[in-house]
Coordinates of C-alpha atoms in Angstrom, one line a residue:
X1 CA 96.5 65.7 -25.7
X2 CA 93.4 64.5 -26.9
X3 CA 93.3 65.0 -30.8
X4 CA 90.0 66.2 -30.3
X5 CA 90.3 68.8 -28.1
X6 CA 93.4 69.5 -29.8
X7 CA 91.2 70.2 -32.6
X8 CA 88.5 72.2 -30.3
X9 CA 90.8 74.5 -28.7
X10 CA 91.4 76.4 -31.7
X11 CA 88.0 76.2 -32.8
X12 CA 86.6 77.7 -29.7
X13 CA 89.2 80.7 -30.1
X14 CA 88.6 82.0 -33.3
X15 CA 84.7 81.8 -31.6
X16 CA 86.0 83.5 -28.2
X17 CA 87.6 86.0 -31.0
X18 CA 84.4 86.6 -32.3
X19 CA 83.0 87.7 -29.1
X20 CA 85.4 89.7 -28.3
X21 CA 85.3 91.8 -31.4
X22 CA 81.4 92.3 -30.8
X23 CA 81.6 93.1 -27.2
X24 CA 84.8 95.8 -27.5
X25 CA 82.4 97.2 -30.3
X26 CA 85.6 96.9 -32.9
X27 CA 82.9 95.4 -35.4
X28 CA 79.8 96.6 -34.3
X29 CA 76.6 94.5 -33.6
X30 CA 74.4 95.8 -36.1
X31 CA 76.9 94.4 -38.8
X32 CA 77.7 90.9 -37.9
X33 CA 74.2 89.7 -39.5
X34 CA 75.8 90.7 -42.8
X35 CA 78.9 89.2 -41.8
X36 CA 77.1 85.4 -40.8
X37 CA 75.0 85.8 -44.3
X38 CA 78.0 86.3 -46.5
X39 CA 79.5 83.3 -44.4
X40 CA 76.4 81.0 -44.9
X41 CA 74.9 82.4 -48.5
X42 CA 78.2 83.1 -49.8
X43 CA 81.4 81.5 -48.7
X44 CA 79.4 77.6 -47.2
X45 CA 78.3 76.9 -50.5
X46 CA 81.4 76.8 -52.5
X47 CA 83.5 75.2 -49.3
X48 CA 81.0 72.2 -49.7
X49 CA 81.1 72.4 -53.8
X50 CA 84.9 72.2 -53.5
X51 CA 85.0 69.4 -50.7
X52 CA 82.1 67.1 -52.2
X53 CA 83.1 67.7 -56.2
X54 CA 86.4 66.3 -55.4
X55 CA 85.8 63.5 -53.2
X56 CA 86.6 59.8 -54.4
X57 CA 82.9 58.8 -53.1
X58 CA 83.6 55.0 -54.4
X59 CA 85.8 54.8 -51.8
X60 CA 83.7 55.7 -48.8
X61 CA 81.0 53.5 -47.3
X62 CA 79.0 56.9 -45.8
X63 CA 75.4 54.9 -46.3
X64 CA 75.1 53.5 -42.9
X65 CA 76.8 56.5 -41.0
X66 CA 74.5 59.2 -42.6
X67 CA 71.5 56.5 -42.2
X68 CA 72.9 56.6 -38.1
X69 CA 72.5 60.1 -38.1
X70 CA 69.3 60.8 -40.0
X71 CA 67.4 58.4 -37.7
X72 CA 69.0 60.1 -34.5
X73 CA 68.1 63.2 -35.3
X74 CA 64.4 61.4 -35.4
X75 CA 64.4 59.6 -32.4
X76 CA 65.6 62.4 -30.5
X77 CA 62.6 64.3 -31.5
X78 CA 60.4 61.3 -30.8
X79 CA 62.3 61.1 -27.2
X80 CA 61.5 64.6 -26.4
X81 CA 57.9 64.5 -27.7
X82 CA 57.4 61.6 -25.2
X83 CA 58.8 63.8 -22.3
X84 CA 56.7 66.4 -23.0
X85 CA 54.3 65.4 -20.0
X86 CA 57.1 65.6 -17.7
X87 CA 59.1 68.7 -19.1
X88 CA 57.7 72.0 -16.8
X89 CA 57.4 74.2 -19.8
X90 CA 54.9 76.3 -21.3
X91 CA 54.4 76.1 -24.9
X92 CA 56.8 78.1 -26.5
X93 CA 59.0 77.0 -23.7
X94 CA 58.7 73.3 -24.5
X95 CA 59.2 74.3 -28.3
X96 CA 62.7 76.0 -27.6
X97 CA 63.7 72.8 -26.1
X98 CA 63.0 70.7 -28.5
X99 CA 64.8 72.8 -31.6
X100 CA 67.7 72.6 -28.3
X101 CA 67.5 69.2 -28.6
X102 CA 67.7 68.1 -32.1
X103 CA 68.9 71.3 -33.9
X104 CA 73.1 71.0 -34.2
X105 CA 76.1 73.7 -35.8
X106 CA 76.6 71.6 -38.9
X107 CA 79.8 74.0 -39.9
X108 CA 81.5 74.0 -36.2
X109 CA 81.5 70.1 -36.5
X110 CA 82.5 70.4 -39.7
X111 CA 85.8 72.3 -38.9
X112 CA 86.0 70.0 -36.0
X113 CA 85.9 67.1 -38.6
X114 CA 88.2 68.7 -41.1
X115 CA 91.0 69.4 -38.3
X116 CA 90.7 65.9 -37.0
X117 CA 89.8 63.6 -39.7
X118 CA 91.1 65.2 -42.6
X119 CA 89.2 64.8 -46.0
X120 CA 87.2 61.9 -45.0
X121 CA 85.5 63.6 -42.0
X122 CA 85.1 66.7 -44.3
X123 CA 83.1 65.0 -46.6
X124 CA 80.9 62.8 -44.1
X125 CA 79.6 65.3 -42.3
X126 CA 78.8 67.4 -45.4
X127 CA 77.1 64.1 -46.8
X128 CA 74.8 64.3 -43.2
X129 CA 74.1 68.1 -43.7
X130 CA 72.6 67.6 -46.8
X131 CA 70.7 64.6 -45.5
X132 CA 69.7 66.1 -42.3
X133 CA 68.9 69.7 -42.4
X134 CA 65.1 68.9 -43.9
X135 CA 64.3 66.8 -41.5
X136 CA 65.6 68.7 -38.4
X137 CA 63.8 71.9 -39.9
X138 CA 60.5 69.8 -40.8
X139 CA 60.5 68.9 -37.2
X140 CA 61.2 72.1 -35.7
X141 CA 58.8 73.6 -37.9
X142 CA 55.7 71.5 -37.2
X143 CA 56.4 71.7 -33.2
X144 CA 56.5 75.3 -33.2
X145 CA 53.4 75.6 -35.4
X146 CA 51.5 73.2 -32.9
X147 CA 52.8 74.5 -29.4
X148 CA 54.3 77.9 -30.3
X149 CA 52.4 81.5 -30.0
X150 CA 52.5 83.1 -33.1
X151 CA 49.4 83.8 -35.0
X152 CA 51.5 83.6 -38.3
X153 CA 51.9 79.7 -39.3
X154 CA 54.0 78.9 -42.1
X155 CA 53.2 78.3 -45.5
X156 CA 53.6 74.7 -46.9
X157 CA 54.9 76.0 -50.2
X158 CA 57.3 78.7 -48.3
X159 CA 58.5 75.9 -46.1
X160 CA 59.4 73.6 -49.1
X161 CA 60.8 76.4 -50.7
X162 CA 63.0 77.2 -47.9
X163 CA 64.7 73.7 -47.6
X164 CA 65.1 73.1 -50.8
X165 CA 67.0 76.6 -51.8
X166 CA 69.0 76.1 -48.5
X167 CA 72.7 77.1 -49.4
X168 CA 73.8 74.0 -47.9
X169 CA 72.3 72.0 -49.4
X170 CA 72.5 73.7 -52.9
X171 CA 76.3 73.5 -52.4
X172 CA 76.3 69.9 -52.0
X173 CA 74.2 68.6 -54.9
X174 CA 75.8 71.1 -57.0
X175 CA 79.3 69.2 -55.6
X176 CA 77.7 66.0 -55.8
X177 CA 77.1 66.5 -59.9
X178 CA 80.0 68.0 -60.2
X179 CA 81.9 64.8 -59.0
X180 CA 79.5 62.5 -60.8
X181 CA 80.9 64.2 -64.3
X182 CA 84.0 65.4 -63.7
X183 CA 83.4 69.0 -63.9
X184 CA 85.4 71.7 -62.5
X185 CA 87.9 69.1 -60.3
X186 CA 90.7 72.2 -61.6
X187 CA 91.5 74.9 -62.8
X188 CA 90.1 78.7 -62.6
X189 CA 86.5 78.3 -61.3
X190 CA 87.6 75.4 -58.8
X191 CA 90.3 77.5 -57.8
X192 CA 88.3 80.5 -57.1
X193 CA 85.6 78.1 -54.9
X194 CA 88.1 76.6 -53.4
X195 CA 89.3 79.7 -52.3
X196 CA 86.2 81.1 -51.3
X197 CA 85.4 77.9 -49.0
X198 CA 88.9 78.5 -47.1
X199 CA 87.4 81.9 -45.9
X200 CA 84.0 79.8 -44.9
X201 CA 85.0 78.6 -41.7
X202 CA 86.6 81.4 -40.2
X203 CA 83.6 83.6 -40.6
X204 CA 81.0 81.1 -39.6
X205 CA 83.0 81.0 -36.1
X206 CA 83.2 83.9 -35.6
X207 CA 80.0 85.1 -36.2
X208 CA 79.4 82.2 -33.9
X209 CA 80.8 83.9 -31.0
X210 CA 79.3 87.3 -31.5
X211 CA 76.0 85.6 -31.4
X212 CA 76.8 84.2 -27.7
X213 CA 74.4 85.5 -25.4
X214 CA 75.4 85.3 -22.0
X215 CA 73.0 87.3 -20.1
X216 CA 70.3 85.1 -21.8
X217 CA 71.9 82.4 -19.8
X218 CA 69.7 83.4 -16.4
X219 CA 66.6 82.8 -18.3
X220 CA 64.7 79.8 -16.8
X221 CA 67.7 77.3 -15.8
X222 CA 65.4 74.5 -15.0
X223 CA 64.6 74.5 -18.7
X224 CA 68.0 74.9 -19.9
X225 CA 69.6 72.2 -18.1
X226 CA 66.9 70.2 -19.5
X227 CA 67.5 71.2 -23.4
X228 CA 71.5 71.3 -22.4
X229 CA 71.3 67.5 -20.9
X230 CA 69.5 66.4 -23.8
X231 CA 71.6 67.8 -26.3
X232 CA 75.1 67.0 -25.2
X233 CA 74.5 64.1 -23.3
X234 CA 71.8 62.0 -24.1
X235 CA 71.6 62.9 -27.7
X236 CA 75.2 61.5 -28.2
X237 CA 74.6 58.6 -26.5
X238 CA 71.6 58.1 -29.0
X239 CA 73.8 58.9 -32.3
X240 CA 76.4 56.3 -30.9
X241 CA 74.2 53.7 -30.3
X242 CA 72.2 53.6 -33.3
X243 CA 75.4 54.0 -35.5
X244 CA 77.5 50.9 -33.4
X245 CA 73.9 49.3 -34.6
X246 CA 74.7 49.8 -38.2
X247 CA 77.8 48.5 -37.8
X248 CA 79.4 52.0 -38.0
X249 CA 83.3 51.7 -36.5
X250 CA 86.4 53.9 -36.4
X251 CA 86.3 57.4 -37.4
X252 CA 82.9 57.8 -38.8
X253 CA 81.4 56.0 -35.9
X254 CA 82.9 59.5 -33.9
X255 CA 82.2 61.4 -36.8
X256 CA 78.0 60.2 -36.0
X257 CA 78.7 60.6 -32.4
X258 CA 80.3 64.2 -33.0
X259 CA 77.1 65.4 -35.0
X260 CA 75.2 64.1 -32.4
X261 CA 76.7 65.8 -29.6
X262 CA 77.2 69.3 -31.6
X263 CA 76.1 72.4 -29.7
X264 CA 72.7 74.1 -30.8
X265 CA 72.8 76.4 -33.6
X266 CA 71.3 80.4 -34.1
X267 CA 69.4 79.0 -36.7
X268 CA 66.5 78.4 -33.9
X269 CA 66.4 81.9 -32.4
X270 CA 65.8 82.7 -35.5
X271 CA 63.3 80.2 -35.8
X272 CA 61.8 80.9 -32.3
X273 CA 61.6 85.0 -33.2
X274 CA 59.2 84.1 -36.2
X275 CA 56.8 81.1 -35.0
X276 CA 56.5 82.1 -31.6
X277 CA 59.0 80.0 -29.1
X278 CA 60.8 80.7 -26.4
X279 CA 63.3 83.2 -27.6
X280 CA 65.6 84.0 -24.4
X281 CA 65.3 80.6 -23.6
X282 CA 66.7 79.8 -27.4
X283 CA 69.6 81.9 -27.1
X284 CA 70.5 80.4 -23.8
X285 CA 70.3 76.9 -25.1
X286 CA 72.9 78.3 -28.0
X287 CA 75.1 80.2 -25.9
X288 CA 75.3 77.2 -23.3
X289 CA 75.7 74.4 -25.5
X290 CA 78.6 75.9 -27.2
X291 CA 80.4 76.4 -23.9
X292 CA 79.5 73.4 -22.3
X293 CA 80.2 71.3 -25.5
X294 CA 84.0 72.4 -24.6
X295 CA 83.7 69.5 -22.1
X296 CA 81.5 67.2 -23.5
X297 CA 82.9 67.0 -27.7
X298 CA 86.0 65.3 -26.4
X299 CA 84.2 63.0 -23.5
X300 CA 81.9 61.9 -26.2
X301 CA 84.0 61.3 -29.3
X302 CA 86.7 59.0 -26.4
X303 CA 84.0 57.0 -25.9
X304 CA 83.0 56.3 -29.4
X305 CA 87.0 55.4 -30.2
X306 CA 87.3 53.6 -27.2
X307 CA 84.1 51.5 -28.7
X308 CA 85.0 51.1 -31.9

C-alpha cells in the first residue's frame, strides 16, 4: 500500500468518526466549537512546544523547503488574482475561492507528516505553519476587505494583533526558544506538554469531521470545482515545482508538495461569516477538499517521490 494512504486512511477515520458523533447527536452541535477551541487554543500549542523544543534543528536543512512553501502560498494567490476576469463569480463568490485556493489544514498535514515521516516531517511542517499562516491570512484578509460585502473592514491593529497571538504560532517560537537554550527538553513540565500535544491531533480531526458540510456541497458547483481544482491540483503542482527549483529532494520535497495539496481549512468560513464572502460556498470548498483530497494527497505526494 501506498505509505501515504496508509497514513490517510486512518486519518480520515478518526474525521469520518467525528461526523458521525455530530450527526447521531451523541455530542451535540452546539458543543463541538468548544471542543475545536480547546483543540486549537489549548492542546496545538503545547504539541508544537514539545515537537519544535526538542528538535536537533542543526541537523535539518528546512530553509529552502519552508522558502518553497511560503512563495507557493504567494503565487497561488497571484495565480488566482490573474483569473479573476475569467472566474464567473460575484464578489464574495470570487473571495471564497480564493481563501479555497490558498488557505490549507496545517494540523491534518501535520498528522499526515507525523505518521509518515516521523520526527522530521513533524517538525517541517510546524517550521512552515509558523512561516505561512501570516501570509495566507494577510492575503485572505485584504481580498475579502476589497471584494467581500461587509460594511465592517478590519482593523490594522486587530489584524496584527490576531497573527501575532495566533496559538500556532505562539507554540512554535515559544518551542523554538526553548530549543535554542535548553529549556524544559525533560522532566515535569515537558512531560505534561508533551502529553497535552498527544491529545492535539485527535481532537483537531475530529472536530474536522463534525464541521463537514455536505448539504453545502449543492451550492454553486461551477464555483466549487473551480476553488476544488485549484486547490488540489494545480496548487500542488505549483508547491512541487517551485520546491524541485530550490533544490528540495526526498521527503521534504513531498513534505512541500503535501502542504500544497492540503484540503481547505474552517478557518475561512469563519473568515467569510465576518468580512462578507461567500459563506455556503466556503463550507463547500471545506467539506469537498477534505473528501476529494482522499484521492489526490497520495497521487500528489507519488509524484513528488517518483521526482525526487
Amino acid at each position: 500500500m501506498n505509505p501515504i494512504l496508509g497514513a490517510l486512511l486512518p486519518i480520515f477515520a478518526v474525521i469520518g468518526v467525528g461526523w458521525a458523533l455530530r450527526r447521531s447527536g451523541l455530542i451535540p452541535a452546539e458543543q463541538w466549537p468548544a471542543i475545536s477551541r480547546l483543540a486549537y487554543v489549548g492542546l496545538s500549542p503545547a504539541l508544537l512546544f514539545s515537537v519544535i523544543s526538542r528538535a536537533d534543528l542543526e541537523a535539518l536543512s528546512v530553509a529552502p523547503a519552508v522558502l518553497a512553501a511560503a512563495l507557493g502560498f504567494l503565487s497561488m494567490g497571484l495565480l488566482v488574482i490573474v483569473l479573476k476576469p475569467l472566474i464567473p463569480a460575484d464578489g464574495p463568490a470570487f473571495t471564497s475561492i480564493f481563501q479555497g485556493a490558498v488557505r490549507w489544514n496545517g494540523l491534518v498535514i501535520l498528522a499526515l507528516a507525523t505518521l509518515s515521516f516521523g520526527l522530521d516531517g513533524e517538525v517541517l511542517v510546524s517550521l512552515i505553519m509558523v512561516v505561512t499562516i501570516p501570509i495566507v491570512n494577510i492575503m485572505a484578509v485584504t481580498v475579502l476587505t476589497i471584494w467581500g460585502t461587509s460594511d465592517k473592514k478590519p482593523d490594522a491593529k486587530a489584524m496584527l494583533w490576531r497573527i501575532i497571538s495566533n496559538p500556532l504560532i505562539l507554540g512554535c517560537l515559544a518551542g523554538g526558544v526553548a530549543n535554542v537554550f535548553g529549556w524544559f527538553q525533560s522532566g515535569p513540565i515537558a512531560d505534561v506538554l508533551a502529553l497535552m500535544g498527544r491529545a492535539a491531533l485527535p481532537l483537531i480531526l475530529l472536530a474536522v469531521g463534525a464541521a463537514l458540510d455536505f448539504s453545502a456541497l449543492n451550492a454553486r458547483r461551477h464555483l466549487l470545482a473551480i476553488s476544488v481544482t485549484l486547490k488540489l491540483i494545480i496548487a500542488p503542482l505549483v508547491f512541487g515545482g517551485l520546491a524541485w527549483t530550490f533544490g528540495v529532494r526526498g521527503e521534504a520535497l513531498a513534505i512541500v508538495v503535501l502542504v500544497g495539496a492540503s484540503p481547505g481549512a474552517a478557518s475561512a468560513y469563519v473568515l467569510a461569516q465576518q468580512l462578507g464572502g461567500d459563506r455556503r460556498l466556503t463550507a463547500g470548498d471545506v467539506t469537498a477538499s477534505t473528501l476529494f483530497s482522499l484521492v489526490t494527497l497520495p497521487v500528489a505526494v507519488w509524484i513528488a517521490t517518483q521526482l525526487g
